Amino acid sequence: MFSPFIKKLMFARQFSIDNGVIELIGKRQVMLPSEALLYFDLIDEKKAYELAKKSGKETIEYYAKRLGGSSEGMLKIIEEIFESFGLGKMKVTKFDGIQKVVEIIIPDSTIGHVAKEKYKKTKDPACCITAGMLAGMFSFLLKKDVQCKEVTCIAMGHGGCKFEIR
Ligand SMILES: [Zn+2]
């Protein structure tokens, strides 16, 4: 029902949903239908990516300050915070902190699923907000302005969404 991370936060009163307010470690969250994020993409995909990237970086800066930890600890924090967004569970399949190259697979990507439901099969990857969030979060972790490109997508008929960060 709840991930161990969320359970731990609930126990410490660091996660709550009450009176129209969702709070995760002192920061307000919004639980929107997944379609809303998919439709925001349609306004301007490039801008949506850039703004998601900005938000991803600011968010992880905030949680890094609150939760602290080493850089290996930071990767775990990124995974847990990202998971709490409901965008899917990330699997880091490659992490090269020297070359600053990361590969991530999200086997059950929420945006990928909703795009597939809406459009049957897309020509291009659909998870641009997810890619933007990952770019921002990993720019913070790798201490370098990196970009994230989605190379396979559930919406295109692939088995999972794969992201390359460099
Ligand atoms: Zn996707």
mmCIF file with all atom_site columns, C-alpha atoms and ligand atoms in Angstrom:
data_model
loop_
_atom_site.group_PDB
_atom_site.id
_atom_site.type_symbol
_atom_site.label_atom_id
_atom_site.label_alt_id
_atom_site.label_comp_id
_atom_site.label_asym_id
_atom_site.label_entity_id
_atom_site.label_seq_id
_atom_site.pdbx_PDB_ins_code
_atom_site.Cartn_x
_atom_site.Cartn_y
_atom_site.Cartn_z
_atom_site.occupancy
_atom_site.B_iso_or_equiv
_atom_site.pdbx_formal_charge
_atom_site.auth_seq_id
_atom_site.auth_comp_id
_atom_site.auth_asym_id
_atom_site.auth_atom_id
_atom_site.pdbx_PDB_model_num
ATOM   1   C  CA . MET A 1 1   ? 0.000  0.000  0.000   1.00 0.00 ? 1   MET A CA 1
ATOM   2   C  CA . PHE A 1 2   ? 2.750  2.478  0.942   1.00 0.00 ? 2   PHE A CA 1
ATOM   3   C  CA . SER A 1 3   ? 6.431  2.315  0.074   1.00 0.00 ? 3   SER A CA 1
ATOM   4   C  CA . PRO A 1 4   ? 8.852  1.901  3.030   1.00 0.00 ? 4   PRO A CA 1
ATOM   5   C  CA . PHE A 1 5   ? 9.998  5.506  2.410   1.00 0.00 ? 5   PHE A CA 1
ATOM   6   C  CA . ILE A 1 6   ? 6.453  6.914  2.739   1.00 0.00 ? 6   ILE A CA 1
ATOM   7   C  CA . LYS A 1 7   ? 5.737  4.681  5.763   1.00 0.00 ? 7   LYS A CA 1
ATOM   8   C  CA . LYS A 1 8   ? 8.852  6.006  7.472   1.00 0.00 ? 8   LYS A CA 1
ATOM   9   C  CA . LEU A 1 9   ? 7.802  9.604  6.700   1.00 0.00 ? 9   LEU A CA 1
ATOM   10  C  CA . MET A 1 10  ? 4.262  8.992  7.962   1.00 0.00 ? 10  MET A CA 1
ATOM   11  C  CA . PHE A 1 11  ? 5.671  7.606  11.201  1.00 0.00 ? 11  PHE A CA 1
ATOM   12  C  CA . ALA A 1 12  ? 7.811  10.734 11.594  1.00 0.00 ? 12  ALA A CA 1
ATOM   13  C  CA . ARG A 1 13  ? 4.830  12.959 10.632  1.00 0.00 ? 13  ARG A CA 1
ATOM   14  C  CA . GLN A 1 14  ? 6.699  14.111 7.538   1.00 0.00 ? 14  GLN A CA 1
ATOM   15  C  CA . PHE A 1 15  ? 3.998  13.069 5.075   1.00 0.00 ? 15  PHE A CA 1
ATOM   16  C  CA . SER A 1 16  ? 0.365  14.062 5.280   1.00 0.00 ? 16  SER A CA 1
ATOM   17  C  CA . ILE A 1 17  ? -2.761 14.527 3.191   1.00 0.00 ? 17  ILE A CA 1
ATOM   18  C  CA . ASP A 1 18  ? -5.255 16.670 5.085   1.00 0.00 ? 18  ASP A CA 1
ATOM   19  C  CA . ASN A 1 19  ? -7.478 19.727 4.568   1.00 0.00 ? 19  ASN A CA 1
ATOM   20  C  CA . GLY A 1 20  ? -6.631 19.947 0.888   1.00 0.00 ? 20  GLY A CA 1
ATOM   21  C  CA . VAL A 1 21  ? -2.915 19.999 1.607   1.00 0.00 ? 21  VAL A CA 1
ATOM   22  C  CA . ILE A 1 22  ? -0.442 17.259 0.677   1.00 0.00 ? 22  ILE A CA 1
ATOM   23  C  CA . GLU A 1 23  ? 2.895  17.740 2.401   1.00 0.00 ? 23  GLU A CA 1
ATOM   24  C  CA . LEU A 1 24  ? 6.075  15.772 1.839   1.00 0.00 ? 24  LEU A CA 1
ATOM   25  C  CA . ILE A 1 25  ? 8.844  16.764 4.290   1.00 0.00 ? 25  ILE A CA 1
ATOM   26  C  CA . GLY A 1 26  ? 7.542  20.297 4.673   1.00 0.00 ? 26  GLY A CA 1
ATOM   27  C  CA . LYS A 1 27  ? 6.943  20.838 0.945   1.00 0.00 ? 27  LYS A CA 1
ATOM   28  C  CA . ARG A 1 28  ? 3.501  20.996 -0.603  1.00 0.00 ? 28  ARG A CA 1
ATOM   29  C  CA . GLN A 1 29  ? 2.714  18.563 -3.398  1.00 0.00 ? 29  GLN A CA 1
ATOM   30  C  CA . VAL A 1 30  ? -0.219 18.404 -5.812  1.00 0.00 ? 30  VAL A CA 1
ATOM   31  C  CA . MET A 1 31  ? -1.785 15.131 -6.864  1.00 0.00 ? 31  MET A CA 1
ATOM   32  C  CA . LEU A 1 32  ? -3.055 15.752 -10.398 1.00 0.00 ? 32  LEU A CA 1
ATOM   33  C  CA . PRO A 1 33  ? -4.546 13.257 -12.848 1.00 0.00 ? 33  PRO A CA 1
ATOM   34  C  CA . SER A 1 34  ? -1.746 11.940 -15.067 1.00 0.00 ? 34  SER A CA 1
ATOM   35  C  CA . GLU A 1 35  ? -3.540 13.278 -18.178 1.00 0.00 ? 35  GLU A CA 1
ATOM   36  C  CA . ALA A 1 36  ? -2.972 16.830 -16.911 1.00 0.00 ? 36  ALA A CA 1
ATOM   37  C  CA . LEU A 1 37  ? 0.803  16.399 -17.180 1.00 0.00 ? 37  LEU A CA 1
ATOM   38  C  CA . LEU A 1 38  ? 0.472  14.761 -20.588 1.00 0.00 ? 38  LEU A CA 1
ATOM   39  C  CA . TYR A 1 39  ? -1.633 17.679 -21.861 1.00 0.00 ? 39  TYR A CA 1
ATOM   40  C  CA . PHE A 1 40  ? 0.805  20.311 -20.515 1.00 0.00 ? 40  PHE A CA 1
ATOM   41  C  CA . ASP A 1 41  ? 3.335  18.764 -22.873 1.00 0.00 ? 41  ASP A CA 1
ATOM   42  C  CA . LEU A 1 42  ? 1.103  19.672 -25.793 1.00 0.00 ? 42  LEU A CA 1
ATOM   43  C  CA . ILE A 1 43  ? 1.443  23.416 -25.133 1.00 0.00 ? 43  ILE A CA 1
ATOM   44  C  CA . ASP A 1 44  ? 5.157  23.325 -25.905 1.00 0.00 ? 44  ASP A CA 1
ATOM   45  C  CA . GLU A 1 45  ? 7.177  20.163 -25.396 1.00 0.00 ? 45  GLU A CA 1
ATOM   46  C  CA . LYS A 1 46  ? 10.543 21.905 -25.207 1.00 0.00 ? 46  LYS A CA 1
ATOM   47  C  CA . LYS A 1 47  ? 9.316  24.444 -22.655 1.00 0.00 ? 47  LYS A CA 1
ATOM   48  C  CA . ALA A 1 48  ? 7.571  21.717 -20.624 1.00 0.00 ? 48  ALA A CA 1
ATOM   49  C  CA . TYR A 1 49  ? 10.886 19.811 -20.499 1.00 0.00 ? 49  TYR A CA 1
ATOM   50  C  CA . GLU A 1 50  ? 12.869 22.917 -19.472 1.00 0.00 ? 50  GLU A CA 1
ATOM   51  C  CA . LEU A 1 51  ? 10.377 23.853 -16.731 1.00 0.00 ? 51  LEU A CA 1
ATOM   52  C  CA . ALA A 1 52  ? 10.193 20.290 -15.412 1.00 0.00 ? 52  ALA A CA 1
ATOM   53  C  CA . LYS A 1 53  ? 14.002 20.315 -15.335 1.00 0.00 ? 53  LYS A CA 1
ATOM   54  C  CA . LYS A 1 54  ? 14.041 23.563 -13.339 1.00 0.00 ? 54  LYS A CA 1
ATOM   55  C  CA . SER A 1 55  ? 11.470 22.142 -10.931 1.00 0.00 ? 55  SER A CA 1
ATOM   56  C  CA . GLY A 1 56  ? 13.340 18.818 -10.602 1.00 0.00 ? 56  GLY A CA 1
ATOM   57  C  CA . LYS A 1 57  ? 16.566 20.614 -9.717  1.00 0.00 ? 57  LYS A CA 1
ATOM   58  C  CA . GLU A 1 58  ? 14.936 22.982 -7.199  1.00 0.00 ? 58  GLU A CA 1
ATOM   59  C  CA . THR A 1 59  ? 13.012 20.124 -5.599  1.00 0.00 ? 59  THR A CA 1
ATOM   60  C  CA . ILE A 1 60  ? 16.043 17.927 -5.091  1.00 0.00 ? 60  ILE A CA 1
ATOM   61  C  CA . GLU A 1 61  ? 18.073 20.905 -3.792  1.00 0.00 ? 61  GLU A CA 1
ATOM   62  C  CA . TYR A 1 62  ? 15.346 21.396 -1.184  1.00 0.00 ? 62  TYR A CA 1
ATOM   63  C  CA . TYR A 1 63  ? 15.253 17.733 -0.140  1.00 0.00 ? 63  TYR A CA 1
ATOM   64  C  CA . ALA A 1 64  ? 19.056 17.495 -0.107  1.00 0.00 ? 64  ALA A CA 1
ATOM   65  C  CA . LYS A 1 65  ? 19.110 20.353 2.428   1.00 0.00 ? 65  LYS A CA 1
ATOM   66  C  CA . ARG A 1 66  ? 16.427 18.686 4.542   1.00 0.00 ? 66  ARG A CA 1
ATOM   67  C  CA . LEU A 1 67  ? 17.733 15.112 4.322   1.00 0.00 ? 67  LEU A CA 1
ATOM   68  C  CA . GLY A 1 68  ? 21.466 15.707 3.847   1.00 0.00 ? 68  GLY A CA 1
ATOM   69  C  CA . GLY A 1 69  ? 23.713 12.752 3.170   1.00 0.00 ? 69  GLY A CA 1
ATOM   70  C  CA . SER A 1 70  ? 26.634 11.810 0.964   1.00 0.00 ? 70  SER A CA 1
ATOM   71  C  CA . SER A 1 71  ? 26.375 11.645 -2.807  1.00 0.00 ? 71  SER A CA 1
ATOM   72  C  CA . GLU A 1 72  ? 25.679 7.874  -2.762  1.00 0.00 ? 72  GLU A CA 1
ATOM   73  C  CA . GLY A 1 73  ? 22.958 8.689  -0.220  1.00 0.00 ? 73  GLY A CA 1
ATOM   74  C  CA . MET A 1 74  ? 21.687 11.381 -2.595  1.00 0.00 ? 74  MET A CA 1
ATOM   75  C  CA . LEU A 1 75  ? 21.049 8.828  -5.355  1.00 0.00 ? 75  LEU A CA 1
ATOM   76  C  CA . LYS A 1 76  ? 18.859 6.856  -2.947  1.00 0.00 ? 76  LYS A CA 1
ATOM   77  C  CA . ILE A 1 77  ? 17.033 10.064 -1.936  1.00 0.00 ? 77  ILE A CA 1
ATOM   78  C  CA . ILE A 1 78  ? 16.452 10.916 -5.614  1.00 0.00 ? 78  ILE A CA 1
ATOM   79  C  CA . GLU A 1 79  ? 15.022 7.432  -6.219  1.00 0.00 ? 79  GLU A CA 1
ATOM   80  C  CA . GLU A 1 80  ? 12.709 7.677  -3.219  1.00 0.00 ? 80  GLU A CA 1
ATOM   81  C  CA . ILE A 1 81  ? 11.526 11.231 -3.857  1.00 0.00 ? 81  ILE A CA 1
ATOM   82  C  CA . PHE A 1 82  ? 10.983 10.457 -7.555  1.00 0.00 ? 82  PHE A CA 1
ATOM   83  C  CA . GLU A 1 83  ? 8.985  7.356  -6.639  1.00 0.00 ? 83  GLU A CA 1
ATOM   84  C  CA . SER A 1 84  ? 6.760  9.414  -4.346  1.00 0.00 ? 84  SER A CA 1
ATOM   85  C  CA . PHE A 1 85  ? 5.727  11.589 -7.351  1.00 0.00 ? 85  PHE A CA 1
ATOM   86  C  CA . GLY A 1 86  ? 3.929  8.623  -8.894  1.00 0.00 ? 86  GLY A CA 1
ATOM   87  C  CA . LEU A 1 87  ? 5.772  8.911  -12.213 1.00 0.00 ? 87  LEU A CA 1
ATOM   88  C  CA . GLY A 1 88  ? 6.979  5.314  -11.854 1.00 0.00 ? 88  GLY A CA 1
ATOM   89  C  CA . LYS A 1 89  ? 9.850  3.521  -10.163 1.00 0.00 ? 89  LYS A CA 1
ATOM   90  C  CA . MET A 1 90  ? 13.258 4.259  -11.631 1.00 0.00 ? 90  MET A CA 1
ATOM   91  C  CA . LYS A 1 91  ? 15.839 1.541  -12.163 1.00 0.00 ? 91  LYS A CA 1
ATOM   92  C  CA . VAL A 1 92  ? 19.344 2.931  -12.568 1.00 0.00 ? 92  VAL A CA 1
ATOM   93  C  CA . THR A 1 93  ? 20.977 0.615  -15.142 1.00 0.00 ? 93  THR A CA 1
ATOM   94  C  CA . LYS A 1 94  ? 24.182 2.622  -15.587 1.00 0.00 ? 94  LYS A CA 1
ATOM   95  C  CA . PHE A 1 95  ? 25.829 5.190  -13.330 1.00 0.00 ? 95  PHE A CA 1
ATOM   96  C  CA . ASP A 1 96  ? 29.130 6.734  -14.340 1.00 0.00 ? 96  ASP A CA 1
ATOM   97  C  CA . GLY A 1 97  ? 29.858 9.588  -11.953 1.00 0.00 ? 97  GLY A CA 1
ATOM   98  C  CA . ILE A 1 98  ? 33.167 10.388 -13.699 1.00 0.00 ? 98  ILE A CA 1
ATOM   99  C  CA . GLN A 1 99  ? 31.922 10.604 -17.297 1.00 0.00 ? 99  GLN A CA 1
ATOM   100 C  CA . LYS A 1 100 ? 28.606 11.853 -15.866 1.00 0.00 ? 100 LYS A CA 1
ATOM   101 C  CA . VAL A 1 101 ? 26.480 9.407  -17.826 1.00 0.00 ? 101 VAL A CA 1
ATOM   102 C  CA . VAL A 1 102 ? 23.410 7.754  -16.303 1.00 0.00 ? 102 VAL A CA 1
ATOM   103 C  CA . GLU A 1 103 ? 20.888 5.358  -17.815 1.00 0.00 ? 103 GLU A CA 1
ATOM   104 C  CA . ILE A 1 104 ? 17.504 4.792  -16.259 1.00 0.00 ? 104 ILE A CA 1
ATOM   105 C  CA . ILE A 1 105 ? 14.636 2.479  -17.078 1.00 0.00 ? 105 ILE A CA 1
ATOM   106 C  CA . ILE A 1 106 ? 11.128 3.112  -15.806 1.00 0.00 ? 106 ILE A CA 1
ATOM   107 C  CA . PRO A 1 107 ? 9.329  -0.153 -16.575 1.00 0.00 ? 107 PRO A CA 1
ATOM   108 C  CA . ASP A 1 108 ? 5.913  1.136  -15.485 1.00 0.00 ? 108 ASP A CA 1
ATOM   109 C  CA . SER A 1 109 ? 6.057  4.794  -16.495 1.00 0.00 ? 109 SER A CA 1
ATOM   110 C  CA . THR A 1 110 ? 2.809  6.627  -15.652 1.00 0.00 ? 110 THR A CA 1
ATOM   111 C  CA . ILE A 1 111 ? 3.002  9.203  -18.455 1.00 0.00 ? 111 ILE A CA 1
ATOM   112 C  CA . GLY A 1 112 ? 3.966  6.453  -20.933 1.00 0.00 ? 112 GLY A CA 1
ATOM   113 C  CA . HIS A 1 113 ? 0.887  4.463  -19.933 1.00 0.00 ? 113 HIS A CA 1
ATOM   114 C  CA . VAL A 1 114 ? -1.546 7.359  -20.133 1.00 0.00 ? 114 VAL A CA 1
ATOM   115 C  CA . ALA A 1 115 ? -0.117 8.435  -23.518 1.00 0.00 ? 115 ALA A CA 1
ATOM   116 C  CA . LYS A 1 116 ? -0.598 4.877  -24.800 1.00 0.00 ? 116 LYS A CA 1
ATOM   117 C  CA . GLU A 1 117 ? -4.183 4.846  -23.510 1.00 0.00 ? 117 GLU A CA 1
ATOM   118 C  CA . LYS A 1 118 ? -4.973 8.179  -25.186 1.00 0.00 ? 118 LYS A CA 1
ATOM   119 C  CA . TYR A 1 119 ? -3.095 7.875  -28.474 1.00 0.00 ? 119 TYR A CA 1
ATOM   120 C  CA . LYS A 1 120 ? -2.687 4.070  -28.944 1.00 0.00 ? 120 LYS A CA 1
ATOM   121 C  CA . LYS A 1 121 ? 0.824  4.316  -30.391 1.00 0.00 ? 121 LYS A CA 1
ATOM   122 C  CA . THR A 1 122 ? 2.992  7.430  -30.624 1.00 0.00 ? 122 THR A CA 1
ATOM   123 C  CA . LYS A 1 123 ? 5.787  8.085  -33.117 1.00 0.00 ? 123 LYS A CA 1
ATOM   124 C  CA . ASP A 1 124 ? 7.988  9.796  -30.502 1.00 0.00 ? 124 ASP A CA 1
ATOM   125 C  CA . PRO A 1 125 ? 8.622  9.240  -26.789 1.00 0.00 ? 125 PRO A CA 1
ATOM   126 C  CA . ALA A 1 126 ? 5.850  10.779 -24.665 1.00 0.00 ? 126 ALA A CA 1
ATOM   127 C  CA . CYS A 1 127 ? 7.424  11.227 -21.205 1.00 0.00 ? 127 CYS A CA 1
ATOM   128 C  CA . CYS A 1 128 ? 8.904  14.677 -21.639 1.00 0.00 ? 128 CYS A CA 1
ATOM   129 C  CA . ILE A 1 129 ? 7.938  15.901 -18.136 1.00 0.00 ? 129 ILE A CA 1
ATOM   130 C  CA . THR A 1 130 ? 9.564  12.782 -16.636 1.00 0.00 ? 130 THR A CA 1
ATOM   131 C  CA . ALA A 1 131 ? 12.703 13.375 -18.749 1.00 0.00 ? 131 ALA A CA 1
ATOM   132 C  CA . GLY A 1 132 ? 12.797 17.006 -17.573 1.00 0.00 ? 132 GLY A CA 1
ATOM   133 C  CA . MET A 1 133 ? 12.460 16.028 -13.893 1.00 0.00 ? 133 MET A CA 1
ATOM   134 C  CA . LEU A 1 134 ? 15.283 13.485 -14.291 1.00 0.00 ? 134 LEU A CA 1
ATOM   135 C  CA . ALA A 1 135 ? 17.507 16.038 -16.078 1.00 0.00 ? 135 ALA A CA 1
ATOM   136 C  CA . GLY A 1 136 ? 17.027 18.510 -13.214 1.00 0.00 ? 136 GLY A CA 1
ATOM   137 C  CA . MET A 1 137 ? 17.538 15.985 -10.432 1.00 0.00 ? 137 MET A CA 1
ATOM   138 C  CA . PHE A 1 138 ? 20.678 14.513 -12.011 1.00 0.00 ? 138 PHE A CA 1
ATOM   139 C  CA . SER A 1 139 ? 22.084 17.972 -12.858 1.00 0.00 ? 139 SER A CA 1
ATOM   140 C  CA . PHE A 1 140 ? 22.077 18.525 -9.108  1.00 0.00 ? 140 PHE A CA 1
ATOM   141 C  CA . LEU A 1 141 ? 23.520 15.095 -8.255  1.00 0.00 ? 141 LEU A CA 1
ATOM   142 C  CA . LEU A 1 142 ? 26.257 15.141 -10.925 1.00 0.00 ? 142 LEU A CA 1
ATOM   143 C  CA . LYS A 1 143 ? 27.034 18.850 -10.307 1.00 0.00 ? 143 LYS A CA 1
ATOM   144 C  CA . LYS A 1 144 ? 26.836 19.442 -14.062 1.00 0.00 ? 144 LYS A CA 1
ATOM   145 C  CA . ASP A 1 145 ? 24.105 20.745 -16.350 1.00 0.00 ? 145 ASP A CA 1
ATOM   146 C  CA . VAL A 1 146 ? 23.024 17.484 -18.015 1.00 0.00 ? 146 VAL A CA 1
ATOM   147 C  CA . GLN A 1 147 ? 20.241 16.673 -20.471 1.00 0.00 ? 147 GLN A CA 1
ATOM   148 C  CA . CYS A 1 148 ? 17.946 13.668 -20.441 1.00 0.00 ? 148 CYS A CA 1
ATOM   149 C  CA . LYS A 1 149 ? 16.746 11.987 -23.603 1.00 0.00 ? 149 LYS A CA 1
ATOM   150 C  CA . GLU A 1 150 ? 14.044 9.337  -23.667 1.00 0.00 ? 150 GLU A CA 1
ATOM   151 C  CA . VAL A 1 151 ? 15.095 6.600  -26.103 1.00 0.00 ? 151 VAL A CA 1
ATOM   152 C  CA . THR A 1 152 ? 12.341 3.995  -25.732 1.00 0.00 ? 152 THR A CA 1
ATOM   153 C  CA . CYS A 1 153 ? 8.785  4.625  -24.528 1.00 0.00 ? 153 CYS A CA 1
ATOM   154 C  CA . ILE A 1 154 ? 5.786  2.539  -23.519 1.00 0.00 ? 154 ILE A CA 1
ATOM   155 C  CA . ALA A 1 155 ? 3.648  4.919  -25.611 1.00 0.00 ? 155 ALA A CA 1
ATOM   156 C  CA . MET A 1 156 ? 5.624  3.848  -28.724 1.00 0.00 ? 156 MET A CA 1
ATOM   157 C  CA . GLY A 1 157 ? 4.990  0.188  -27.963 1.00 0.00 ? 157 GLY A CA 1
ATOM   158 C  CA . HIS A 1 158 ? 8.239  -0.579 -26.093 1.00 0.00 ? 158 HIS A CA 1
ATOM   159 C  CA . GLY A 1 159 ? 8.298  -2.638 -22.885 1.00 0.00 ? 159 GLY A CA 1
ATOM   160 C  CA . GLY A 1 160 ? 9.455  0.304  -20.749 1.00 0.00 ? 160 GLY A CA 1
ATOM   161 C  CA . CYS A 1 161 ? 10.660 3.888  -20.886 1.00 0.00 ? 161 CYS A CA 1
ATOM   162 C  CA . LYS A 1 162 ? 14.437 4.250  -21.116 1.00 0.00 ? 162 LYS A CA 1
ATOM   163 C  CA . PHE A 1 163 ? 16.228 7.529  -20.420 1.00 0.00 ? 163 PHE A CA 1
ATOM   164 C  CA . GLU A 1 164 ? 19.804 8.525  -21.198 1.00 0.00 ? 164 GLU A CA 1
ATOM   165 C  CA . ILE A 1 165 ? 21.293 11.298 -19.114 1.00 0.00 ? 165 ILE A CA 1
ATOM   166 C  CA . ARG A 1 166 ? 24.533 13.018 -20.157 1.00 0.00 ? 166 ARG A CA 1
HETATM 167 ZN ZN . ZN  B 2 .   ? 7.879  7.042  -21.972 1.00 0.00 ? 1   ZN  B ZN 1
#
